[in-house]
Short mmCIF file of C-alpha atoms in Angstrom, two decimals:
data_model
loop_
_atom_site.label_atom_id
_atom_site.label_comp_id
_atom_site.label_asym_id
_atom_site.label_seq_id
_atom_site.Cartn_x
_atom_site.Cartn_y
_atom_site.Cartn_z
CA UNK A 1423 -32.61 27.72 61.42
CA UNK A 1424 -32.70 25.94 57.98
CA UNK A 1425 -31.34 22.95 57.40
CA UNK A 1426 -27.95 23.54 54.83
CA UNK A 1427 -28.84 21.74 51.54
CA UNK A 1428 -25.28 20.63 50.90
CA UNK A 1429 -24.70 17.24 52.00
CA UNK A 1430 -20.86 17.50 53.48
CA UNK A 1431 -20.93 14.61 54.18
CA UNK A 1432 -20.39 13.49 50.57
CA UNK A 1433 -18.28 16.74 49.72
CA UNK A 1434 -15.67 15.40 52.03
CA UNK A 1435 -16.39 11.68 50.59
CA UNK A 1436 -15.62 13.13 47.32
CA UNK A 1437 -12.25 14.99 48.67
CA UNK A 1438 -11.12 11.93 50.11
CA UNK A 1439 -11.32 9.99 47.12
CA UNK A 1440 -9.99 12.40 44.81
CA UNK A 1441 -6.65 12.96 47.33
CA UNK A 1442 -6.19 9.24 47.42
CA UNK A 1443 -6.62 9.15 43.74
CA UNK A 1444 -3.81 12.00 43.45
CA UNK A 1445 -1.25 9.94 45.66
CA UNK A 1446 1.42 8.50 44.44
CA UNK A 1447 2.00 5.39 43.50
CA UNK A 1448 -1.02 5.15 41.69
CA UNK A 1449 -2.57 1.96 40.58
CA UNK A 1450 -5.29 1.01 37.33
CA UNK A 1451 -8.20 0.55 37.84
CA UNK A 1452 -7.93 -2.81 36.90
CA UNK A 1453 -4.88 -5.31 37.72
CA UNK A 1454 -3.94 -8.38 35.39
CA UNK A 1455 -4.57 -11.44 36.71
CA UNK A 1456 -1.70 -13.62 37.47
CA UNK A 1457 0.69 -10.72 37.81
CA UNK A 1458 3.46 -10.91 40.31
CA UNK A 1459 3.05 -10.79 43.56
CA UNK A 1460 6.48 -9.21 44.89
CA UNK A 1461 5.24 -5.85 46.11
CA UNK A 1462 8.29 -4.25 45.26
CA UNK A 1463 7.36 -4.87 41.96
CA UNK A 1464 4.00 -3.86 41.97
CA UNK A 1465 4.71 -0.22 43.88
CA UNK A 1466 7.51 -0.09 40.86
CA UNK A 1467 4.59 -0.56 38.35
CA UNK A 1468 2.33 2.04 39.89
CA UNK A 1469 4.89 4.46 39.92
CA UNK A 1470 5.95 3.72 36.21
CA UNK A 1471 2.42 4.28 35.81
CA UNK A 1472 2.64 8.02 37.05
CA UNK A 1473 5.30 8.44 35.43
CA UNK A 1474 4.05 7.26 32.00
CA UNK A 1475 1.42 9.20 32.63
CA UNK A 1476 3.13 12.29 33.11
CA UNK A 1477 5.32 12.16 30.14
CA UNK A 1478 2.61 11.41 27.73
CA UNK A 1479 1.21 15.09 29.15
CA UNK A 1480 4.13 16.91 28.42
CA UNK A 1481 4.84 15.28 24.58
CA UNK A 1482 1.17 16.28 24.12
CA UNK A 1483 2.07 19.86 25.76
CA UNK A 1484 4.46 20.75 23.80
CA UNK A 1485 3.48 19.10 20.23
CA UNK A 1486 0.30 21.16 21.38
CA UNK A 1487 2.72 24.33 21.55
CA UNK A 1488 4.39 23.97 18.39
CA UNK A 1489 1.09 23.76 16.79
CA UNK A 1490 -0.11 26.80 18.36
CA UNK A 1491 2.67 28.54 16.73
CA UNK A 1492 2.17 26.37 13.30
CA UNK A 1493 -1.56 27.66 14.08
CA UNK A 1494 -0.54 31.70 14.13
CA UNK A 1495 1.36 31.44 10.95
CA UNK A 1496 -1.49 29.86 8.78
CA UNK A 1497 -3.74 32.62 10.43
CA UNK A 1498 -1.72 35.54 9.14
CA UNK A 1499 -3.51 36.87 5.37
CA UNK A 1500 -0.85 39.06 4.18
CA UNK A 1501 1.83 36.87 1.73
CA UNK A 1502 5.10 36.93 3.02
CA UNK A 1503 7.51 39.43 1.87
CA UNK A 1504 10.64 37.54 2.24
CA UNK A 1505 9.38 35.21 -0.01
CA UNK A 1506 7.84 37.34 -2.43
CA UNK A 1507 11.12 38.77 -2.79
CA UNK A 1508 12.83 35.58 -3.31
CA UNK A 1509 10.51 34.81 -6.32
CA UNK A 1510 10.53 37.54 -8.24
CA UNK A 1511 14.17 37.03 -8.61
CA UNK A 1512 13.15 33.47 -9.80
CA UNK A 1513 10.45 35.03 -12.42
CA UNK A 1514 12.63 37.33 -13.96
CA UNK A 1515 15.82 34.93 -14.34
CA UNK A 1516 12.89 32.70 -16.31
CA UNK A 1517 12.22 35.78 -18.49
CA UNK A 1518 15.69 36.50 -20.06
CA UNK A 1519 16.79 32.54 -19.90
CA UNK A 1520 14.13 31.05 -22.07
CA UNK A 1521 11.02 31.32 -24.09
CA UNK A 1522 7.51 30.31 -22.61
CA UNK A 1523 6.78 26.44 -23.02
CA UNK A 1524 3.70 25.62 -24.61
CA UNK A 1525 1.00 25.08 -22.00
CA UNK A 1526 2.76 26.69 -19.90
CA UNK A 1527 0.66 29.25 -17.84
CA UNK A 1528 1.04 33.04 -18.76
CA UNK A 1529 0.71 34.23 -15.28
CA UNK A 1530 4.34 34.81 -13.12
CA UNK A 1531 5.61 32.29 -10.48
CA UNK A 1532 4.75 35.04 -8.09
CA UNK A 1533 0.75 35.32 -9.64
CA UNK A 1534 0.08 31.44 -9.11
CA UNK A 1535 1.77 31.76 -5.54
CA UNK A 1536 -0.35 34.96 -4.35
CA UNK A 1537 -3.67 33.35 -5.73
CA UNK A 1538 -3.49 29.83 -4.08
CA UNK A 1539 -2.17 31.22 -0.62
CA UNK A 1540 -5.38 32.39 1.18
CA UNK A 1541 -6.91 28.90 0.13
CA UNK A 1542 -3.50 27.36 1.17
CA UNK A 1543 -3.74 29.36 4.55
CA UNK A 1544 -7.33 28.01 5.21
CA UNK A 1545 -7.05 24.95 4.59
CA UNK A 1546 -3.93 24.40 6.67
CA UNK A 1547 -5.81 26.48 9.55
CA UNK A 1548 -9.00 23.63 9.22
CA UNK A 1549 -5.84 20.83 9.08
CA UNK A 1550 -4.23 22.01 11.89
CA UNK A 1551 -7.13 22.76 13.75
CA UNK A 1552 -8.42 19.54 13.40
CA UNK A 1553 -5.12 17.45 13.85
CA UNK A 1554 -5.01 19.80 17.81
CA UNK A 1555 -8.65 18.18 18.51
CA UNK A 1556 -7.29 14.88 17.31
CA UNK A 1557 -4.29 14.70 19.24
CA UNK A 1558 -6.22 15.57 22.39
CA UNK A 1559 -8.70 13.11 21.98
CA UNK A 1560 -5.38 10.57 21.61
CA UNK A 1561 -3.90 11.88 24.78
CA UNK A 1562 -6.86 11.48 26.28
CA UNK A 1563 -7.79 7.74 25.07
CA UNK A 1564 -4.15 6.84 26.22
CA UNK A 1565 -4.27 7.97 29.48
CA UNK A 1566 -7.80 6.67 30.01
CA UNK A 1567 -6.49 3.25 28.99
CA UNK A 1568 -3.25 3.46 31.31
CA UNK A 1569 -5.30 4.33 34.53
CA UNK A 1570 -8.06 2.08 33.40
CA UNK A 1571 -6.15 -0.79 33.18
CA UNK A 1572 -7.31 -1.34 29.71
CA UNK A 1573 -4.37 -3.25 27.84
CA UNK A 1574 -4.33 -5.92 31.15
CA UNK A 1575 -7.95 -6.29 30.54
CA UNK A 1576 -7.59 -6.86 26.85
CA UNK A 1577 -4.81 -9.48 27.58
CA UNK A 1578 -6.65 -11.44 30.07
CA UNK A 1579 -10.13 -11.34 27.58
CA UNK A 1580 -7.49 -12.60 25.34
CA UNK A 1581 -6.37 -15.68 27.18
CA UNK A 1582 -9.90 -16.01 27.84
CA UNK A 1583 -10.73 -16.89 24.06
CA UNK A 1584 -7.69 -18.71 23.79
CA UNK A 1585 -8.86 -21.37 26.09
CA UNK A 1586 -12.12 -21.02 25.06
CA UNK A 1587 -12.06 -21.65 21.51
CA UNK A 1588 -8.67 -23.52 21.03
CA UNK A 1589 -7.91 -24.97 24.34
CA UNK A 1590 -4.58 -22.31 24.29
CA UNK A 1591 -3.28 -21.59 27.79
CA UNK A 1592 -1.16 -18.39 28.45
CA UNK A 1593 2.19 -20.25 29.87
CA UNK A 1594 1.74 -22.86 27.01
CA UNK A 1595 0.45 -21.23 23.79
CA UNK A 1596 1.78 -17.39 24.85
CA UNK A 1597 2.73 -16.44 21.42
CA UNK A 1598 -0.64 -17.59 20.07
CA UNK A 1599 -2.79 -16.03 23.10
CA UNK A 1600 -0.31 -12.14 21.82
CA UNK A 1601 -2.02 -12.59 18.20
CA UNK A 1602 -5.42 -12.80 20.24
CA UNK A 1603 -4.21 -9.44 21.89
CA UNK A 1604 -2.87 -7.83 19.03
CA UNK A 1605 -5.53 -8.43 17.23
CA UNK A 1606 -8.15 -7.06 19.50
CA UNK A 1607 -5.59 -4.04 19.98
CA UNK A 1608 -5.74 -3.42 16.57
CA UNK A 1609 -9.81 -3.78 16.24
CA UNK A 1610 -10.41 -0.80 19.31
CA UNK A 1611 -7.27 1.19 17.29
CA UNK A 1612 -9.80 0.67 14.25
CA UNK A 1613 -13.09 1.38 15.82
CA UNK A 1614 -11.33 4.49 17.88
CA UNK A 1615 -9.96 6.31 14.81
CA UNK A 1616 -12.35 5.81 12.27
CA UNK A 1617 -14.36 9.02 12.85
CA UNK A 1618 -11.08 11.16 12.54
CA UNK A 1619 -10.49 9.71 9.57
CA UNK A 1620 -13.89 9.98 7.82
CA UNK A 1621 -14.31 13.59 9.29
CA UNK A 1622 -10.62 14.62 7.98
CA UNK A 1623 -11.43 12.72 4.35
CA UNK A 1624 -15.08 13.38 3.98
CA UNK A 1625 -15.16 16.64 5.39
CA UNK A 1626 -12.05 18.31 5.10
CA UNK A 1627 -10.47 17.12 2.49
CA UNK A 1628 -13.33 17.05 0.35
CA UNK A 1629 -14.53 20.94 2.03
CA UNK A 1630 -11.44 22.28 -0.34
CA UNK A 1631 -11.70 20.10 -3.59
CA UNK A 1632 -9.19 17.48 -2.52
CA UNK A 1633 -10.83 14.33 -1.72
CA UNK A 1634 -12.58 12.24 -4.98
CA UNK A 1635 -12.92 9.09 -2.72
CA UNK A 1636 -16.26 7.29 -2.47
CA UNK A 1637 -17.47 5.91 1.29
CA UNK A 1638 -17.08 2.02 -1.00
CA UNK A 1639 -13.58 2.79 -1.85
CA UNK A 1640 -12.75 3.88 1.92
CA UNK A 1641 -14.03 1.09 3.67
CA UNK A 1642 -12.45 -1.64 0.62
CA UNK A 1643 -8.92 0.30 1.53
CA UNK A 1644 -9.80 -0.62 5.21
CA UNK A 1645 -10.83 -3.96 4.79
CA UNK A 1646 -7.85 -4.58 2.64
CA UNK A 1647 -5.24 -3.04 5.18
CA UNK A 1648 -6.69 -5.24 8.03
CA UNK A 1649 -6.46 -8.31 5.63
CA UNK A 1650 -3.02 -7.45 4.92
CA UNK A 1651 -2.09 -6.56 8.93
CA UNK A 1652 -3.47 -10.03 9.63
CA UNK A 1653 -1.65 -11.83 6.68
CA UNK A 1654 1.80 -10.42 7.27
CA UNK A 1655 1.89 -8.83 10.74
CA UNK A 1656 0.66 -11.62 12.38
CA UNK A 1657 3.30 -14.32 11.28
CA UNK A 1658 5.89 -11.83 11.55
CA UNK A 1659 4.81 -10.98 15.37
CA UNK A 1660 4.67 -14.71 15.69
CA UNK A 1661 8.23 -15.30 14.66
CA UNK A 1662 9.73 -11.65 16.03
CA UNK A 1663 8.22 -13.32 19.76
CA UNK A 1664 9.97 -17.10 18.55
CA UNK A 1665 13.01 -15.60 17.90
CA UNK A 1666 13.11 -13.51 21.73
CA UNK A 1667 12.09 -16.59 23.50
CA UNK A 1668 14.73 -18.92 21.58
CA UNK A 1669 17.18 -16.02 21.70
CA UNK A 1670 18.94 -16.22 24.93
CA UNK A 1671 21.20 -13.59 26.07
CA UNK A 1672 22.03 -12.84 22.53
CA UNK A 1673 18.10 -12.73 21.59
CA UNK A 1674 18.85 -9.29 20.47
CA UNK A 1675 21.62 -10.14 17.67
CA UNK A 1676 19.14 -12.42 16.25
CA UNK A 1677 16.41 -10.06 16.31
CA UNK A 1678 18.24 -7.41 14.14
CA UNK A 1679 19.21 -9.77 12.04
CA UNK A 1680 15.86 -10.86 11.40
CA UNK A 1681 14.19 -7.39 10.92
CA UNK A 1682 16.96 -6.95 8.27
CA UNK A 1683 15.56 -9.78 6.21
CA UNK A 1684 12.11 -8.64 6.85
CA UNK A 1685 12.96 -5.63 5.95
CA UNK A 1686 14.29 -6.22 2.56
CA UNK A 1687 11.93 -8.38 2.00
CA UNK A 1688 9.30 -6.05 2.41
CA UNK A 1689 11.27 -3.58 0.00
CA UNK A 1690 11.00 -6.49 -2.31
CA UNK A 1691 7.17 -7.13 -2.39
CA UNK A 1692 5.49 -3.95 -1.66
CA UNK A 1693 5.74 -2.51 -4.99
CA UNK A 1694 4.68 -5.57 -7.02
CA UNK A 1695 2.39 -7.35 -4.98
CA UNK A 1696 0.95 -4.73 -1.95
CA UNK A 1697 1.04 -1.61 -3.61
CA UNK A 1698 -1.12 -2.87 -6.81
CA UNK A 1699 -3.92 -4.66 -4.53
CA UNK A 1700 -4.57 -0.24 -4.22
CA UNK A 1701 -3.96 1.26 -6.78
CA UNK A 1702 -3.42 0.57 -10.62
CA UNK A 1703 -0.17 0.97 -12.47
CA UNK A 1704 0.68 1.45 -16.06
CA UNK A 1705 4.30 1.96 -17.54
CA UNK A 1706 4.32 5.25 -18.89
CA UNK A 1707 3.93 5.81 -22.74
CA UNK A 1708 6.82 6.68 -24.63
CA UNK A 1709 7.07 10.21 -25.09
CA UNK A 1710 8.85 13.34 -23.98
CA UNK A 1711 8.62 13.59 -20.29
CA UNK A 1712 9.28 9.82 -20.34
CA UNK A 1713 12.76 10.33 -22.21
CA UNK A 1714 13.44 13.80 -19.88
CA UNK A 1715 12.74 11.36 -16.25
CA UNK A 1716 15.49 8.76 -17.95
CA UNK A 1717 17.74 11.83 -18.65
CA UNK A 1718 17.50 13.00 -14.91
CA UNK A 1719 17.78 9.56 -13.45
CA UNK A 1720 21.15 9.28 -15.46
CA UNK A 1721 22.60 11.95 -14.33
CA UNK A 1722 21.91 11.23 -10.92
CA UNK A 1723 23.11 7.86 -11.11
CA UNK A 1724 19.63 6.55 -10.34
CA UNK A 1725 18.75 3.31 -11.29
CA UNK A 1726 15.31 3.39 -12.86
CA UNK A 1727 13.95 0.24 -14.67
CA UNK A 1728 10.42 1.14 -14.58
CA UNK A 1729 7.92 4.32 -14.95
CA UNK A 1730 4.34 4.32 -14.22
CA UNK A 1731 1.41 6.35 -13.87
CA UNK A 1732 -0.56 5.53 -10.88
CA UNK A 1733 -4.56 6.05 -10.91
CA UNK A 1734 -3.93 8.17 -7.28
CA UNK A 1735 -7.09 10.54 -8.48
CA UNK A 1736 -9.24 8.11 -8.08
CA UNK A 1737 -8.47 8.95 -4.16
CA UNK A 1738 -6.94 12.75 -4.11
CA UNK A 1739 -6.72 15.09 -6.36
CA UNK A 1740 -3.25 16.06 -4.37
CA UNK A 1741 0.04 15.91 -6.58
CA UNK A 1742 1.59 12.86 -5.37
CA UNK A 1743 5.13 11.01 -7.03
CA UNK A 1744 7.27 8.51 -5.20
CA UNK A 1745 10.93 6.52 -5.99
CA UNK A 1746 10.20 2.90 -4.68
CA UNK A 1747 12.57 -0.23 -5.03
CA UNK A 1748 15.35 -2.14 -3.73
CA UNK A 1749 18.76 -2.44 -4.17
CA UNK A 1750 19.40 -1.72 -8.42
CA UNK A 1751 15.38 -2.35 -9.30
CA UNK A 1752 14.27 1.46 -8.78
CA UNK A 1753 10.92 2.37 -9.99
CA UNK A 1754 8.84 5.92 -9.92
CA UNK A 1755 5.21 6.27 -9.81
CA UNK A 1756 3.90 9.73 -10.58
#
């Protein structure tokens, strides 16, 4: 009789392994150094860990089922009749009211609906498409780092530079040894989603005649939104941790009362110092629409000081206007 060519040996080896991988509690791959040693704490971590686990699988089930559903409506190619019905009221209540504007096109409401809506339809099928691949991919990197161990590893590399290149020890310089972690969280958050977001600029966007960024303006706005993560996330991490550890019992009081201030702040400098490092801004010349946006913003009781026109084409060629400002300084960029 012939010898079986399956080794069983290292079936049931496998078996083994994969039951005592399924039993609960489970534990990472890799532990942090210098955690506690209570076991009661450490079976409560490993459970936590299941159950972290778990619930990141069902948010990504059912986001995953809603876009299904979001999926089936941009697959349908037949305009929908409820709405077709809804603006054709709208295009003949513009025919009696008023005459046709100059520039103005001479097709209906209804005409410039029915011809953009396959391309709308595709190119929310290839958005949503891609956003379901995305998302698993992100389900997928999270629980990998969760039963890896990852985020222990990163901290522990971090205290590692610490008290390599500044002599920082983790019970002594903690806050400085979480910018260390932070900022290597924030480099493998980089590195992770940069394909997505090349693919969904470069390729999608620019498939259907939206994108007019260049790869040198991409990677400046990257560079530039790390600078700025570094400049003003990191002190505000820095003094967000102060604040907990100087807190006491009340540590939460005095947190809310600083994100306020941050806050506001924020509110404060985004439009005239952040925003422009992006894009450029020029007031808006005098002229008809400018005196119609005033008109509006008066009757709403809207305090606009300032119009501009923002040089957003230089990125998309996606209609894009925002309302921006704090407090009675209110400002619109079209």
């Amino acid at each position: 009789m012939s010898k079986c060519p399956v080794d069983h040996t290292k079936i049931t080896a496998a078996v083994t392994n994969m039951n005592k991988f399924l039993e609960l509690p489970w534990k990472p791959l890799y532990s942090q150094s210098g955690g506690s040693s209570s076991s009661n704490d450490s079976t409560l971590a490993y459970w936590s860990l299941a159950a972290t686990v778990a619930f990141t699988v069902a948010v990504y089930a059912f986001e995953g089922h809603l876009d299904t559903r979001q999926k089936a409506a941009y697959q349908k190619t037949s305009f929908p009749k409820e709405l077709e019905a809804t603006v054709s009221k709208i295009d003949a209540e513009r025919e009696k009211s008023t005459e046709k504007k100059e520039g103005e096109s001479s097709k209906s409401l209804l005409e410039q609906l029915q011809d953009k809506f396959k391309s709308s339809q595709t190119y929310g099928l290839d958005k949503i498409n891609f956003g379901m691949f995305a998302s698993t991919y992100d389900t997928f990197e999270s629980v990998a780092f969760l039963l890896l161990g990852f985020l222990p590893y990163l901290w522990d590399k971090s205290v590692e530079l610490g008290a390599a290149y500044f002599n920082w020890t983790a019970s002594d310089d903690e806050i400085k040894i979480s910018l260390i972690f932070l900022g290597l969280v924030t480099v493998v958050g980089t590195i992770t989603s940069l394909p997505f977001e090349l693919y969904s600029t470069f390729n999608i966007e620019k498939k259907h005649g939206f994108n007019k960024q260049t790869l040198g303006l991409f990677f400046t706005d990257k560079i530039k939104s790390l600078f700025l993560t570094g400049l003003i996330g990191g002190p505000f991490i820095a003094l967000l941790l102060k604040i907990i550890k100087m807190g006491g019992d009340y540590f939460y009081i005095y947190v809310w009362a600083f994100m306020f201030l941050f806050s506001a702040f924020m509110m404060t400098i985004v439009p005239v110092v952040i925003m422009p490092l992006f894009n450029k801004y020029e007031p808006l010349p005098d002229g008809d629409l400018k005196t119609r946006i005033y008109q509006l913003a008066d009757r709403l009781s809207y305090p606009l000081k300032k119009l501009f026109v923002m040089d957003g084409s230089k990125r998309s060629s996606h209609s894009n206007a925002f309302m921006f400002g704090f407090g009675s300084n209110k400002r619109i960029g079209p």
